[in-house]
Amino acid sequence: MVPLRERLKGFRLVRKLVYAIVGMISYPGLTIVNRLKISGTENLRELPRGNVLFVSNHQTYFADVITFLHIFCAVKWRKKNRLGVPYYLLNPFTNVYYVAAEETMKASWVSRLFTMAGALTVKRTWNSGTSEVRKGLDPSDTRKIFRALESSWVITFPQGTTKAFAPGRKGTAHIIKQQRPIVVPVVISGFWRAFDKKGLKFKKKGVQLSVTFKEPLNIDYEAPVEEILAQVMDAIEQSKKYMMKGAHHWTDRREVATR
């Protein structure tokens, strides 16, 4: 039987209410307690309503996605590279889903509430708590993502972890190869400095947060999944090239290792 919250998130009115609640609570932390810099929203304006996949590096469980939702709502209200006053929460953009680990979304009442904002819950390919090893996504999880892509935008994090420069997972490349979506790379920074791992509590105030939307990738869908994944990881600046690129990346690695 489908859980009640899974049925509820299918209702746009419920999702709009969740967006409004989560949005009003999170807005001060993004724009007042910290500083949010947005770039590249011009790359979102001409996107179709469906079959668009956003691929991003990952720094917290929830703050990253919540920020994306704020930005999508602001763009719907014709704002460019800024949030401004959050009146966009009166009529938010809800035609978007995000991929999240099933166990994460069951962890607390806050995560269960946020599930109704459009979570596509999937089982981890590796669970550190049970040492269970699984090969690839569950077929039902893949179908769930395919169905969402048919008529909506979907956000996914190819690394499946908040650890910087972790290898990407081939499941993302398989989805791209089979579904052939428009793929928009996103690069974020500063979130792990400002928030705890869940992204619900402050670690530090006054942090510069940044979100950059790049142009859609020119992908050869006939290429091997390894090549597609390498292209994605390079676009979200999590490839070996970026690991070695600058001192700030080495700082990120050292500090991430101590988290």
Tab-separated table of C-alpha atoms in Angstrom:
chain	number	residue	atom	x	y	z
A	1	MET	CA	0.000	0.000	0.000
A	2	VAL	CA	1.304	3.466	-0.912
A	3	PRO	CA	2.138	5.523	2.227
A	4	LEU	CA	-0.069	8.551	2.906
A	5	ARG	CA	2.759	11.060	2.390
A	6	GLU	CA	3.517	9.508	-1.015
A	7	ARG	CA	-0.105	10.034	-2.046
A	8	LEU	CA	-0.201	13.571	-0.634
A	9	LYS	CA	2.833	14.782	-2.567
A	10	GLY	CA	0.901	14.073	-5.765
A	11	PHE	CA	-1.403	16.987	-4.911
A	12	ARG	CA	0.009	20.327	-6.054
A	13	LEU	CA	-1.841	22.208	-3.307
A	14	VAL	CA	-0.124	20.101	-0.636
A	15	ARG	CA	3.263	20.627	-2.252
A	16	LYS	CA	2.694	24.373	-2.498
A	17	LEU	CA	1.876	24.462	1.214
A	18	VAL	CA	5.041	22.498	2.043
A	19	TYR	CA	7.103	24.829	-0.167
A	20	ALA	CA	5.661	27.854	1.602
A	21	ILE	CA	6.392	26.470	5.075
A	22	VAL	CA	9.897	25.212	4.273
A	23	GLY	CA	10.634	28.309	2.198
A	24	MET	CA	9.740	30.820	4.893
A	25	ILE	CA	11.717	28.905	7.516
A	26	SER	CA	14.823	28.535	5.334
A	27	TYR	CA	14.870	31.935	3.613
A	28	PRO	CA	16.602	33.896	6.434
A	29	GLY	CA	19.395	31.322	6.689
A	30	LEU	CA	20.170	31.668	2.983
A	31	THR	CA	19.951	35.432	2.561
A	32	ILE	CA	20.278	37.089	5.971
A	33	VAL	CA	22.316	34.802	8.229
A	34	ASN	CA	24.463	33.886	5.214
A	35	ARG	CA	24.899	35.394	1.735
A	36	LEU	CA	23.647	33.645	-1.383
A	37	LYS	CA	25.196	34.298	-4.792
A	38	ILE	CA	23.286	32.883	-7.770
A	39	SER	CA	24.490	32.783	-11.361
A	40	GLY	CA	23.358	31.228	-14.615
A	41	THR	CA	19.577	31.401	-14.155
A	42	GLU	CA	19.365	32.588	-17.768
A	43	ASN	CA	20.067	28.936	-18.627
A	44	LEU	CA	16.757	27.941	-17.003
A	45	ARG	CA	14.344	30.227	-18.794
A	46	GLU	CA	13.961	28.325	-22.063
A	47	LEU	CA	13.903	24.831	-20.608
A	48	PRO	CA	10.875	22.629	-21.371
A	49	ARG	CA	8.559	21.561	-18.571
A	50	GLY	CA	9.659	17.950	-18.753
A	51	ASN	CA	12.679	15.692	-19.302
A	52	VAL	CA	15.178	18.044	-17.664
A	53	LEU	CA	17.757	16.566	-15.286
A	54	PHE	CA	19.781	18.785	-12.962
A	55	VAL	CA	23.049	17.184	-11.846
A	56	SER	CA	24.919	18.754	-8.945
A	57	ASN	CA	27.663	18.244	-6.420
A	58	HIS	CA	26.307	17.638	-2.924
A	59	GLN	CA	27.232	19.236	0.405
A	60	THR	CA	24.268	18.793	2.789
A	61	TYR	CA	21.205	16.546	2.868
A	62	PHE	CA	18.583	19.281	2.639
A	63	ALA	CA	19.984	22.833	2.327
A	64	ASP	CA	21.182	22.224	-1.251
A	65	VAL	CA	17.789	21.076	-2.521
A	66	ILE	CA	15.884	23.714	-0.562
A	67	THR	CA	18.032	26.409	-2.178
A	68	PHE	CA	17.356	25.001	-5.647
A	69	LEU	CA	13.626	25.115	-4.969
A	70	HIS	CA	13.879	28.753	-3.858
A	71	ILE	CA	15.729	29.614	-7.057
A	72	PHE	CA	13.288	27.779	-9.343
A	73	CYS	CA	10.398	29.600	-7.685
A	74	ALA	CA	12.160	32.962	-8.074
A	75	VAL	CA	12.881	32.282	-11.760
A	76	LYS	CA	9.206	31.467	-12.280
A	77	TRP	CA	8.505	35.011	-11.027
A	78	ARG	CA	10.982	36.434	-13.590
A	79	LYS	CA	13.802	37.107	-11.143
A	80	LYS	CA	17.339	36.782	-12.488
A	81	ASN	CA	20.197	35.526	-10.330
A	82	ARG	CA	18.554	36.641	-7.095
A	83	LEU	CA	15.819	35.702	-4.677
A	84	GLY	CA	14.738	39.125	-3.436
A	85	VAL	CA	11.598	39.296	-1.320
A	86	PRO	CA	10.133	35.754	-1.189
A	87	TYR	CA	6.649	36.607	-2.428
A	88	TYR	CA	7.293	33.852	-4.986
A	89	LEU	CA	6.292	31.409	-2.218
A	90	LEU	CA	2.683	32.552	-2.700
A	91	ASN	CA	2.654	30.595	-5.966
A	92	PRO	CA	5.779	28.424	-6.060
A	93	PHE	CA	7.167	26.358	-8.904
A	94	THR	CA	6.298	22.756	-8.024
A	95	ASN	CA	7.005	20.937	-11.275
A	96	VAL	CA	10.248	19.516	-9.888
A	97	TYR	CA	11.341	16.383	-8.030
A	98	TYR	CA	14.598	15.484	-6.324
A	99	VAL	CA	16.295	12.125	-5.784
A	100	ALA	CA	16.985	11.273	-2.127
A	101	ALA	CA	18.010	8.225	-0.111
A	102	GLU	CA	15.016	6.424	1.374
A	103	GLU	CA	16.556	6.027	4.838
A	104	THR	CA	17.450	9.741	4.965
A	105	MET	CA	13.889	10.805	4.240
A	106	LYS	CA	12.549	8.548	7.018
A	107	ALA	CA	14.988	9.825	9.648
A	108	SER	CA	12.870	12.593	11.252
A	109	TRP	CA	9.544	14.396	11.084
A	110	VAL	CA	11.259	17.239	9.210
A	111	SER	CA	12.545	14.898	6.503
A	112	ARG	CA	9.162	13.177	6.260
A	113	LEU	CA	7.521	16.578	5.775
A	114	PHE	CA	10.064	17.538	3.134
A	115	THR	CA	9.363	14.270	1.310
A	116	MET	CA	6.053	15.810	0.282
A	117	ALA	CA	7.935	18.583	-1.529
A	118	GLY	CA	8.697	16.048	-4.271
A	119	ALA	CA	11.218	13.471	-3.052
A	120	LEU	CA	11.924	10.469	-5.259
A	121	THR	CA	13.162	8.102	-2.588
A	122	VAL	CA	15.638	5.448	-3.687
A	123	LYS	CA	17.540	2.724	-1.876
A	124	ARG	CA	21.256	3.339	-1.482
A	125	THR	CA	23.571	1.175	-3.544
A	126	TRP	CA	25.648	0.784	-0.382
A	127	ASN	CA	24.406	1.177	3.165
A	128	SER	CA	27.126	1.941	5.703
A	129	GLY	CA	24.887	0.921	8.582
A	130	THR	CA	24.275	-2.629	7.393
A	131	SER	CA	27.241	-3.109	5.023
A	132	GLU	CA	24.698	-4.228	2.444
A	133	VAL	CA	26.091	-4.064	-1.073
A	134	ARG	CA	23.718	-3.704	-4.022
A	135	LYS	CA	24.482	-3.426	-7.728
A	136	GLY	CA	22.775	-0.445	-9.317
A	137	LEU	CA	19.415	1.120	-8.630
A	138	ASP	CA	16.400	-0.984	-7.852
A	139	PRO	CA	14.327	-1.241	-11.076
A	140	SER	CA	11.350	0.314	-9.305
A	141	ASP	CA	13.514	3.276	-8.292
A	142	THR	CA	14.654	3.755	-11.884
A	143	ARG	CA	11.075	3.628	-13.157
A	144	LYS	CA	10.121	6.214	-10.537
A	145	ILE	CA	12.744	8.621	-11.869
A	146	PHE	CA	11.781	7.946	-15.496
A	147	ARG	CA	8.111	8.702	-14.758
A	148	ALA	CA	9.022	11.960	-13.039
A	149	LEU	CA	11.246	13.024	-15.944
A	150	GLU	CA	8.450	12.500	-18.456
A	151	SER	CA	6.617	15.611	-17.277
A	152	SER	CA	8.885	17.375	-14.770
A	153	TRP	CA	12.343	18.548	-13.786
A	154	VAL	CA	14.419	16.225	-11.611
A	155	ILE	CA	17.399	17.079	-9.381
A	156	THR	CA	19.971	14.393	-8.692
A	157	PHE	CA	23.378	14.200	-7.044
A	158	PRO	CA	25.559	11.738	-9.007
A	159	GLN	CA	27.959	11.178	-6.106
A	160	GLY	CA	25.187	10.095	-3.736
A	161	THR	CA	27.176	11.479	-0.803
A	162	THR	CA	28.146	14.843	0.669
A	163	LYS	CA	31.848	13.946	0.566
A	164	ALA	CA	33.775	16.154	-1.862
A	165	PHE	CA	35.305	14.434	-4.912
A	166	ALA	CA	33.636	11.102	-4.199
A	167	PRO	CA	33.315	9.082	-7.432
A	168	GLY	CA	30.106	9.409	-9.398
A	169	ARG	CA	27.660	6.532	-9.639
A	170	LYS	CA	26.858	4.960	-12.970
A	171	GLY	CA	23.122	4.979	-12.227
A	172	THR	CA	22.969	8.650	-13.222
A	173	ALA	CA	24.693	7.936	-16.541
A	174	HIS	CA	22.332	5.011	-17.223
A	175	ILE	CA	19.336	7.287	-16.652
A	176	ILE	CA	20.793	9.897	-19.012
A	177	LYS	CA	21.555	7.302	-21.678
A	178	GLN	CA	18.110	5.703	-21.547
A	179	GLN	CA	15.865	8.728	-20.983
A	180	ARG	CA	17.914	11.265	-22.997
A	181	PRO	CA	17.002	14.302	-20.908
A	182	ILE	CA	18.377	17.810	-21.153
A	183	VAL	CA	21.164	17.743	-18.551
A	184	VAL	CA	21.912	20.966	-16.644
A	185	PRO	CA	25.042	20.909	-14.456
A	186	VAL	CA	24.968	22.813	-11.161
A	187	VAL	CA	27.965	23.710	-8.999
A	188	ILE	CA	27.424	24.731	-5.383
A	189	SER	CA	29.845	25.872	-2.704
A	190	GLY	CA	29.828	27.101	0.877
A	191	PHE	CA	26.915	25.028	2.131
A	192	TRP	CA	29.013	22.572	4.160
A	193	ARG	CA	30.707	25.520	5.865
A	194	ALA	CA	27.425	27.191	6.792
A	195	PHE	CA	25.316	24.164	7.742
A	196	ASP	CA	25.658	20.825	9.480
A	197	LYS	CA	25.592	17.649	7.386
A	198	LYS	CA	21.790	17.556	7.348
A	199	GLY	CA	21.624	21.199	6.332
A	200	LEU	CA	19.164	22.070	9.092
A	201	LYS	CA	21.451	23.708	11.681
A	202	PHE	CA	24.020	26.479	11.367
A	203	LYS	CA	27.719	25.694	11.799
A	204	LYS	CA	28.897	29.159	10.855
A	205	LYS	CA	27.250	32.465	9.992
A	206	GLY	CA	28.139	35.006	7.343
A	207	VAL	CA	29.223	32.378	4.818
A	208	GLN	CA	29.206	33.097	1.090
A	209	LEU	CA	26.967	30.452	-0.505
A	210	SER	CA	27.007	30.082	-4.257
A	211	VAL	CA	24.909	28.242	-6.830
A	212	THR	CA	25.927	28.254	-10.495
A	213	PHE	CA	23.715	26.843	-13.252
A	214	LYS	CA	25.769	26.005	-16.326
A	215	GLU	CA	24.546	25.627	-19.895
A	216	PRO	CA	22.963	22.265	-20.732
A	217	LEU	CA	25.499	19.622	-21.680
A	218	ASN	CA	26.013	18.511	-25.264
A	219	ILE	CA	25.780	14.767	-24.664
A	220	ASP	CA	26.340	11.880	-27.050
A	221	TYR	CA	23.626	9.555	-25.765
A	222	GLU	CA	25.153	6.677	-27.721
A	223	ALA	CA	28.440	6.963	-25.814
A	224	PRO	CA	29.325	4.395	-23.117
A	225	VAL	CA	27.997	5.147	-19.638
A	226	GLU	CA	31.572	5.653	-18.419
A	227	GLU	CA	32.066	8.533	-20.851
A	228	ILE	CA	28.734	10.115	-19.985
A	229	LEU	CA	29.505	9.881	-16.263
A	230	ALA	CA	32.964	11.391	-16.798
A	231	GLN	CA	31.391	14.304	-18.683
A	232	VAL	CA	28.887	14.887	-15.878
A	233	MET	CA	31.522	14.740	-13.132
A	234	ASP	CA	33.706	17.204	-14.996
A	235	ALA	CA	30.745	19.556	-15.490
A	236	ILE	CA	29.911	19.604	-11.766
A	237	GLU	CA	33.623	20.134	-10.996
A	238	GLN	CA	34.084	16.916	-9.060
A	239	SER	CA	36.493	15.164	-11.436
A	240	LYS	CA	40.174	14.527	-10.740
A	241	LYS	CA	41.045	17.595	-12.805
A	242	TYR	CA	39.229	19.825	-10.326
A	243	MET	CA	40.525	17.919	-7.322
A	244	MET	CA	44.038	18.970	-8.295
A	245	LYS	CA	43.143	22.414	-9.598
A	246	GLY	CA	43.524	24.821	-6.715
A	247	ALA	CA	44.314	25.383	-3.062
A	248	HIS	CA	40.672	25.933	-2.139
A	249	HIS	CA	39.878	22.391	-3.282
A	250	TRP	CA	42.657	21.003	-1.099
A	251	THR	CA	41.225	23.017	1.798
A	252	ASP	CA	37.801	21.537	1.120
A	253	ARG	CA	39.248	18.026	1.097
A	254	ARG	CA	41.131	18.465	4.389
A	255	GLU	CA	38.161	20.012	6.153
A	256	VAL	CA	35.675	17.522	4.696
A	257	ALA	CA	37.888	14.685	5.927
A	258	THR	CA	37.585	15.986	9.473
A	259	ARG	CA	33.802	16.320	9.412
